[in-house]
mmCIF file of C-alpha atoms in Angstrom:
data_model
loop_
_atom_site.group_PDB
_atom_site.id
_atom_site.type_symbol
_atom_site.label_atom_id
_atom_site.label_comp_id
_atom_site.label_asym_id
_atom_site.label_seq_id
_atom_site.Cartn_x
_atom_site.Cartn_y
_atom_site.Cartn_z
ATOM 1 C CA MET A 1 -236.498 18.832 141.685
ATOM 2 C CA GLN A 2 -235.129 21.210 139.800
ATOM 3 C CA LEU A 3 -231.710 22.063 140.502
ATOM 4 C CA PRO A 4 -230.786 25.896 140.959
ATOM 5 C CA ASP A 5 -228.801 27.710 137.881
ATOM 6 C CA ILE A 6 -225.258 27.744 139.155
ATOM 7 C CA SER A 7 -223.691 28.672 135.625
ATOM 8 C CA LEU A 8 -223.261 32.498 136.630
ATOM 9 C CA ALA A 9 -221.499 32.018 139.869
ATOM 10 C CA VAL A 10 -219.288 29.329 138.305
ATOM 11 C CA LYS A 11 -218.578 31.839 135.513
ATOM 12 C CA SER A 12 -217.383 34.262 137.679
ATOM 13 C CA LEU A 13 -215.005 32.057 139.427
ATOM 14 C CA ILE A 14 -213.528 30.862 136.616
ATOM 15 C CA THR A 15 -212.901 34.100 134.589
ATOM 16 C CA LYS A 16 -211.597 34.978 138.284
ATOM 17 C CA ILE A 17 -208.752 31.918 138.334
ATOM 18 C CA GLY A 18 -207.932 32.415 134.762
ATOM 19 C CA GLY A 19 -208.866 28.599 133.503
ATOM 20 C CA PRO A 20 -211.129 25.556 133.803
ATOM 21 C CA LEU A 21 -211.928 23.685 137.049
ATOM 22 C CA LEU A 22 -212.917 19.434 137.150
ATOM 23 C CA ALA A 23 -215.190 18.071 140.053
ATOM 24 C CA ILE A 24 -215.789 14.536 140.487
ATOM 25 C CA ASP A 25 -217.755 12.598 142.893
ATOM 26 C CA THR A 26 -218.281 8.369 143.248
ATOM 27 C CA ALA A 27 -219.180 8.301 146.940
ATOM 28 C CA THR A 28 -222.454 6.393 145.694
ATOM 29 C CA ALA A 29 -223.948 4.150 143.237
ATOM 30 C CA ILE A 30 -224.254 6.832 140.881
ATOM 31 C CA GLY A 31 -221.450 9.351 140.413
ATOM 32 C CA SER A 32 -221.205 12.888 138.860
ATOM 33 C CA ILE A 33 -218.529 14.916 137.106
ATOM 34 C CA ALA A 34 -218.255 18.011 136.176
ATOM 35 C CA LEU A 35 -216.198 20.245 134.093
ATOM 36 C CA ALA A 36 -216.604 24.164 133.915
ATOM 37 C CA THR A 37 -215.089 26.599 131.481
ATOM 38 C CA SER A 38 -215.701 29.965 130.971
ATOM 39 C CA THR A 39 -218.376 29.399 128.330
ATOM 40 C CA LYS A 40 -219.960 26.605 129.915
ATOM 41 C CA CYS A 41 -220.207 23.817 132.445
ATOM 42 C CA TYR A 42 -220.326 20.243 131.510
ATOM 43 C CA GLU A 43 -222.342 18.211 133.739
ATOM 44 C CA GLN A 44 -222.165 14.323 133.320
ATOM 45 C CA THR A 45 -223.272 11.360 135.523
ATOM 46 C CA LEU A 46 -222.056 7.676 135.589
ATOM 47 C CA ALA A 47 -224.800 5.224 135.480
ATOM 48 C CA ALA A 48 -225.426 3.090 138.868
ATOM 49 C CA ALA A 49 -224.443 -0.304 137.010
ATOM 50 C CA ALA A 50 -221.296 1.361 135.707
ATOM 51 C CA ARG A 51 -218.022 0.368 137.476
ATOM 52 C CA PRO A 52 -216.213 3.909 138.596
ATOM 53 C CA SER A 53 -212.926 2.423 137.314
ATOM 54 C CA ASP A 54 -213.761 1.676 134.509
ATOM 55 C CA THR A 55 -215.327 4.906 133.275
ATOM 56 C CA LEU A 56 -214.502 7.656 135.071
ATOM 57 C CA ALA A 57 -211.325 8.583 133.096
ATOM 58 C CA CYS A 58 -213.212 7.634 129.516
ATOM 59 C CA VAL A 59 -215.940 10.077 131.062
ATOM 60 C CA ILE A 60 -213.549 12.837 131.875
ATOM 61 C CA ASN A 61 -211.507 12.461 128.669
ATOM 62 C CA GLU A 62 -214.728 12.782 126.805
ATOM 63 C CA LEU A 63 -215.753 15.971 128.648
ATOM 64 C CA PHE A 64 -211.969 17.571 127.797
ATOM 65 C CA ILE A 65 -213.020 16.710 124.582
ATOM 66 C CA LYS A 66 -216.240 18.467 124.098
ATOM 67 C CA ALA A 67 -214.349 21.451 126.037
ATOM 68 C CA GLY A 68 -211.580 21.595 123.846
ATOM 69 C CA ILE A 69 -208.892 21.527 126.529
ATOM 70 C CA GLY A 70 -206.897 19.245 127.959
ATOM 71 C CA GLY A 71 -205.800 17.798 131.739
ATOM 72 C CA CYS A 72 -203.087 20.472 132.037
ATOM 73 C CA ASP A 73 -205.355 23.521 131.479
ATOM 74 C CA LEU A 74 -207.136 22.624 134.470
ATOM 75 C CA LYS A 75 -206.980 25.390 137.505
ATOM 76 C CA GLY A 76 -208.209 23.116 139.967
ATOM 77 C CA ILE A 77 -209.871 19.694 140.778
ATOM 78 C CA ILE A 78 -212.545 19.628 143.197
ATOM 79 C CA VAL A 79 -213.077 15.872 144.628
ATOM 80 C CA GLY A 80 -215.938 14.419 147.078
ATOM 81 C CA LEU A 81 -214.016 12.891 149.512
ATOM 82 C CA GLY A 82 -217.057 11.119 151.191
ATOM 83 C CA PRO A 83 -218.566 9.634 153.496
ATOM 84 C CA GLY A 84 -219.907 6.996 150.953
ATOM 85 C CA SER A 85 -218.570 3.890 149.374
ATOM 86 C CA PHE A 86 -215.095 3.160 150.232
ATOM 87 C CA THR A 87 -214.578 1.918 146.538
ATOM 88 C CA GLY A 88 -216.141 4.380 144.782
ATOM 89 C CA LEU A 89 -213.665 7.157 147.153
ATOM 90 C CA ARG A 90 -210.548 5.555 146.842
ATOM 91 C CA VAL A 91 -211.115 4.981 142.828
ATOM 92 C CA ALA A 92 -212.240 8.935 142.794
ATOM 93 C CA LEU A 93 -208.967 10.104 144.543
ATOM 94 C CA ALA A 94 -206.693 7.969 142.548
ATOM 95 C CA THR A 95 -208.001 9.308 139.497
ATOM 96 C CA VAL A 96 -207.679 13.071 140.764
ATOM 97 C CA LYS A 97 -204.497 12.225 142.307
ATOM 98 C CA GLY A 98 -203.177 10.927 138.912
ATOM 99 C CA LEU A 99 -204.484 13.717 136.900
ATOM 100 C CA ALA A 100 -203.415 16.243 139.334
ATOM 101 C CA PHE A 101 -199.905 15.188 140.266
ATOM 102 C CA SER A 102 -198.293 16.188 136.513
ATOM 103 C CA ALA A 103 -199.473 19.292 136.212
ATOM 104 C CA GLU A 104 -199.351 20.096 139.884
ATOM 105 C CA THR A 105 -202.908 20.878 140.071
ATOM 106 C CA PRO A 106 -204.384 22.432 143.298
ATOM 107 C CA VAL A 107 -206.867 19.568 144.557
ATOM 108 C CA TYR A 108 -209.770 20.747 146.932
ATOM 109 C CA GLY A 109 -211.794 17.822 148.784
ATOM 110 C CA VAL A 110 -215.396 18.459 149.685
ATOM 111 C CA SER A 111 -218.099 16.528 151.343
ATOM 112 C CA SER A 112 -219.820 14.107 149.226
ATOM 113 C CA LEU A 113 -223.180 14.062 151.579
ATOM 114 C CA ALA A 114 -223.369 18.350 150.409
ATOM 115 C CA LEU A 115 -223.102 17.392 146.714
ATOM 116 C CA LEU A 116 -225.993 15.083 147.312
ATOM 117 C CA ALA A 117 -228.084 17.699 149.186
ATOM 118 C CA ALA A 118 -227.382 19.959 146.169
ATOM 119 C CA GLY A 119 -228.309 16.862 143.831
ATOM 120 C CA TYR A 120 -231.880 17.684 145.304
ATOM 121 C CA GLY A 121 -232.174 21.000 144.708
ATOM 122 C CA VAL A 122 -232.940 24.287 146.590
ATOM 123 C CA GLY A 123 -234.022 24.292 150.576
ATOM 124 C CA LEU A 124 -233.034 21.841 153.354
ATOM 125 C CA SER A 125 -232.012 18.681 152.924
ATOM 126 C CA ALA A 126 -230.654 15.568 155.350
ATOM 127 C CA PRO A 127 -229.222 13.266 152.946
ATOM 128 C CA ILE A 128 -228.424 9.940 154.628
ATOM 129 C CA LEU A 129 -226.352 6.972 153.678
ATOM 130 C CA ASP A 130 -226.567 3.488 155.154
ATOM 131 C CA ALA A 131 -223.190 3.063 157.297
ATOM 132 C CA ARG A 132 -224.037 -0.268 158.275
ATOM 133 C CA ARG A 133 -224.074 -1.765 161.674
ATOM 134 C CA GLY A 134 -227.165 -0.030 162.720
ATOM 135 C CA GLU A 135 -225.476 3.529 161.635
ATOM 136 C CA VAL A 136 -225.862 6.029 159.325
ATOM 137 C CA PHE A 137 -223.821 8.857 157.713
ATOM 138 C CA CYS A 138 -225.675 11.901 157.881
ATOM 139 C CA ALA A 139 -226.011 15.670 158.338
ATOM 140 C CA VAL A 140 -227.899 18.628 157.208
ATOM 141 C CA TYR A 141 -227.302 21.216 154.347
ATOM 142 C CA GLU A 142 -229.287 24.000 153.336
ATOM 143 C CA VAL A 143 -228.854 24.864 149.357
ATOM 144 C CA LYS A 144 -229.699 28.421 148.360
ATOM 145 C CA ASP A 145 -231.623 29.622 145.394
ATOM 146 C CA ASP A 146 -228.131 30.497 143.503
ATOM 147 C CA GLY A 147 -226.858 26.612 144.254
ATOM 148 C CA VAL A 148 -224.439 27.938 147.284
ATOM 149 C CA VAL A 149 -224.324 25.237 149.652
ATOM 150 C CA ALA A 150 -224.675 25.677 153.304
ATOM 151 C CA LEU A 151 -224.127 23.300 156.286
ATOM 152 C CA LYS A 152 -226.515 23.273 158.940
ATOM 153 C CA VAL A 153 -225.209 19.973 160.588
ATOM 154 C CA GLU A 154 -221.973 18.384 160.178
ATOM 155 C CA ASP A 155 -221.184 14.979 158.749
ATOM 156 C CA ALA A 156 -221.110 12.009 161.125
ATOM 157 C CA VAL A 157 -221.993 8.846 162.035
ATOM 158 C CA ARG A 158 -225.074 8.280 163.915
ATOM 159 C CA THR A 159 -227.519 6.086 165.120
ATOM 160 C CA PRO A 160 -231.000 6.547 163.359
ATOM 161 C CA LEU A 161 -232.376 7.787 166.423
ATOM 162 C CA GLU A 162 -230.095 10.051 167.366
ATOM 163 C CA PHE A 163 -230.391 11.837 163.916
ATOM 164 C CA ALA A 164 -234.065 11.545 164.435
ATOM 165 C CA ARG A 165 -233.661 13.199 167.663
ATOM 166 C CA LEU A 166 -231.244 15.837 166.533
ATOM 167 C CA LEU A 167 -233.834 16.884 163.415
ATOM 168 C CA THR A 168 -236.791 16.952 165.672
ATOM 169 C CA ASN A 169 -235.422 18.354 169.041
ATOM 170 C CA SER A 170 -234.252 21.712 167.147
ATOM 171 C CA ASN A 171 -237.012 24.234 167.758
ATOM 172 C CA SER A 172 -238.622 23.351 164.780
ATOM 173 C CA GLU A 173 -235.531 24.597 162.718
ATOM 174 C CA TYR A 174 -235.779 21.385 160.802
ATOM 175 C CA ASP A 175 -239.686 21.416 160.362
ATOM 176 C CA LEU A 176 -239.140 21.452 156.446
ATOM 177 C CA VAL A 177 -235.973 19.524 155.847
ATOM 178 C CA LYS A 178 -236.128 16.985 153.456
ATOM 179 C CA ILE A 179 -234.696 13.441 154.169
ATOM 180 C CA ILE A 180 -233.150 12.030 151.024
ATOM 181 C CA GLY A 181 -231.568 8.491 151.481
ATOM 182 C CA ASP A 182 -230.950 5.398 150.188
ATOM 183 C CA LYS A 183 -233.255 1.914 150.866
ATOM 184 C CA SER A 184 -231.623 0.738 153.537
ATOM 185 C CA ALA A 185 -233.692 0.009 156.422
ATOM 186 C CA SER A 186 -231.474 2.134 158.588
ATOM 187 C CA SER A 187 -232.545 5.347 156.103
ATOM 188 C CA ALA A 188 -236.014 4.591 156.584
ATOM 189 C CA GLU A 189 -235.889 4.122 160.309
ATOM 190 C CA VAL A 190 -234.860 7.578 160.467
ATOM 191 C CA ALA A 191 -237.940 9.282 158.534
ATOM 192 C CA ASN A 192 -240.140 7.078 160.517
ATOM 193 C CA ALA A 193 -238.704 8.124 163.417
ATOM 194 C CA CYS A 194 -239.361 11.775 162.314
ATOM 195 C CA GLY A 195 -242.763 10.923 160.618
ATOM 196 C CA LYS A 196 -241.510 11.832 157.240
ATOM 197 C CA THR A 197 -241.501 10.794 154.133
ATOM 198 C CA ILE A 198 -237.741 9.510 153.131
ATOM 199 C CA PHE A 199 -237.127 10.963 149.444
ATOM 200 C CA GLU A 200 -234.916 8.732 147.055
ATOM 201 C CA ILE A 201 -231.700 9.559 147.158
ATOM 202 C CA PRO A 202 -230.348 11.696 144.071
ATOM 203 C CA ALA A 203 -227.472 11.282 141.998
ATOM 204 C CA PRO A 204 -224.480 13.943 143.317
ATOM 205 C CA ARG A 205 -223.962 17.350 141.756
ATOM 206 C CA ALA A 206 -220.629 17.401 141.493
ATOM 207 C CA ALA A 207 -221.206 21.005 139.897
ATOM 208 C CA ALA A 208 -221.776 22.168 143.338
ATOM 209 C CA GLY A 209 -218.609 21.554 144.301
ATOM 210 C CA PHE A 210 -217.138 24.500 142.554
ATOM 211 C CA LEU A 211 -219.077 26.726 144.950
ATOM 212 C CA LEU A 212 -218.149 24.919 147.784
ATOM 213 C CA ALA A 213 -214.707 25.315 147.230
ATOM 214 C CA ALA A 214 -214.806 28.920 146.212
ATOM 215 C CA ASP A 215 -213.459 30.484 149.323
ATOM 216 C CA ARG A 216 -210.466 27.928 148.931
ATOM 217 C CA ILE A 217 -209.586 28.266 145.554
ATOM 218 C CA TYR A 218 -209.724 31.592 145.579
ATOM 219 C CA LYS A 219 -207.097 31.887 148.644
ATOM 220 C CA GLN A 220 -205.301 28.753 147.188
ATOM 221 C CA GLN A 221 -206.097 26.699 150.082
ATOM 222 C CA LYS A 222 -205.249 23.590 148.126
ATOM 223 C CA GLU A 223 -205.110 19.915 150.017
ATOM 224 C CA ASN A 224 -201.635 17.876 149.961
ATOM 225 C CA ILE A 225 -202.342 15.583 147.588
ATOM 226 C CA LEU A 226 -199.675 13.153 149.187
ATOM 227 C CA THR A 227 -201.664 12.637 152.373
ATOM 228 C CA LEU A 228 -204.881 13.301 151.362
ATOM 229 C CA ILE A 229 -207.383 10.654 151.885
ATOM 230 C CA PRO A 230 -211.023 9.906 151.451
ATOM 231 C CA ARG A 231 -213.103 11.057 155.048
ATOM 232 C CA TYR A 232 -214.255 7.809 155.739
ATOM 233 C CA LEU A 233 -215.553 8.909 159.090
ATOM 234 C CA ARG A 234 -214.799 5.533 160.599
ATOM 235 C CA ALA A 235 -212.660 2.489 160.094
ATOM 236 C CA SER A 236 -214.052 -0.170 157.238
ATOM 237 C CA ALA A 237 -215.128 -3.497 158.562
ATOM 238 C CA ALA A 238 -211.743 -5.322 157.288
ATOM 239 C CA GLU A 239 -209.644 -2.436 159.393
ATOM 240 C CA GLN A 240 -211.700 -2.646 162.255
ATOM 241 C CA SER A 241 -211.054 -6.489 162.235
ATOM 242 C CA ILE A 242 -207.157 -5.982 162.183
ATOM 243 C CA GLN A 243 -207.021 -3.248 165.190
ATOM 244 C CA SER A 244 -209.102 -5.671 167.593
#
């Protein structure tokens, strides 16, 4: 699946805000980092076997060197807030806060499921991640030809059958939706209930975060990094055990 060329839209954004942007997502097994300048958008994935805490800072630094900039030059940082791996989300957010705090760089959070849809390509996609306990993290997004990602069904924790019913009881609106998921039994259950093939979940596309956050970047509607936390959508097993 060929990804949309978003370079022109991103270049326009960079020109208007007067400086480079960084985007990071490590919510799934494969991470994604993007650095956009006025001349180029650099995109890099983190290997599935790599530990984000060990490699994320190194890859970011390598992209800074390629682009000839430093962290203090950034005009904004976009971060995937989840849902997804609790560890991956915490590592990404800690890295972002470290970069942003000293330079007072604005931070903008986006959906990690939206970035997964963007990584698949143009069209309607239903990204699914195993949420354990017989549930899935899921949503529906439409990726336009220009790379803009539009929300169709909000991110949520649902049972496989609940999500399958949502996709099949919508007056055929989602007949052409592509189900992209991990190899979990819960993800396969969604596809089977819909009578569809499940496509292997792609690497997220952090660069799509530039367009997802563009309106907030223009309006300077930044996050409060002191209170910003991942969007887990539910408590972890350990937290639920404590609460009970």
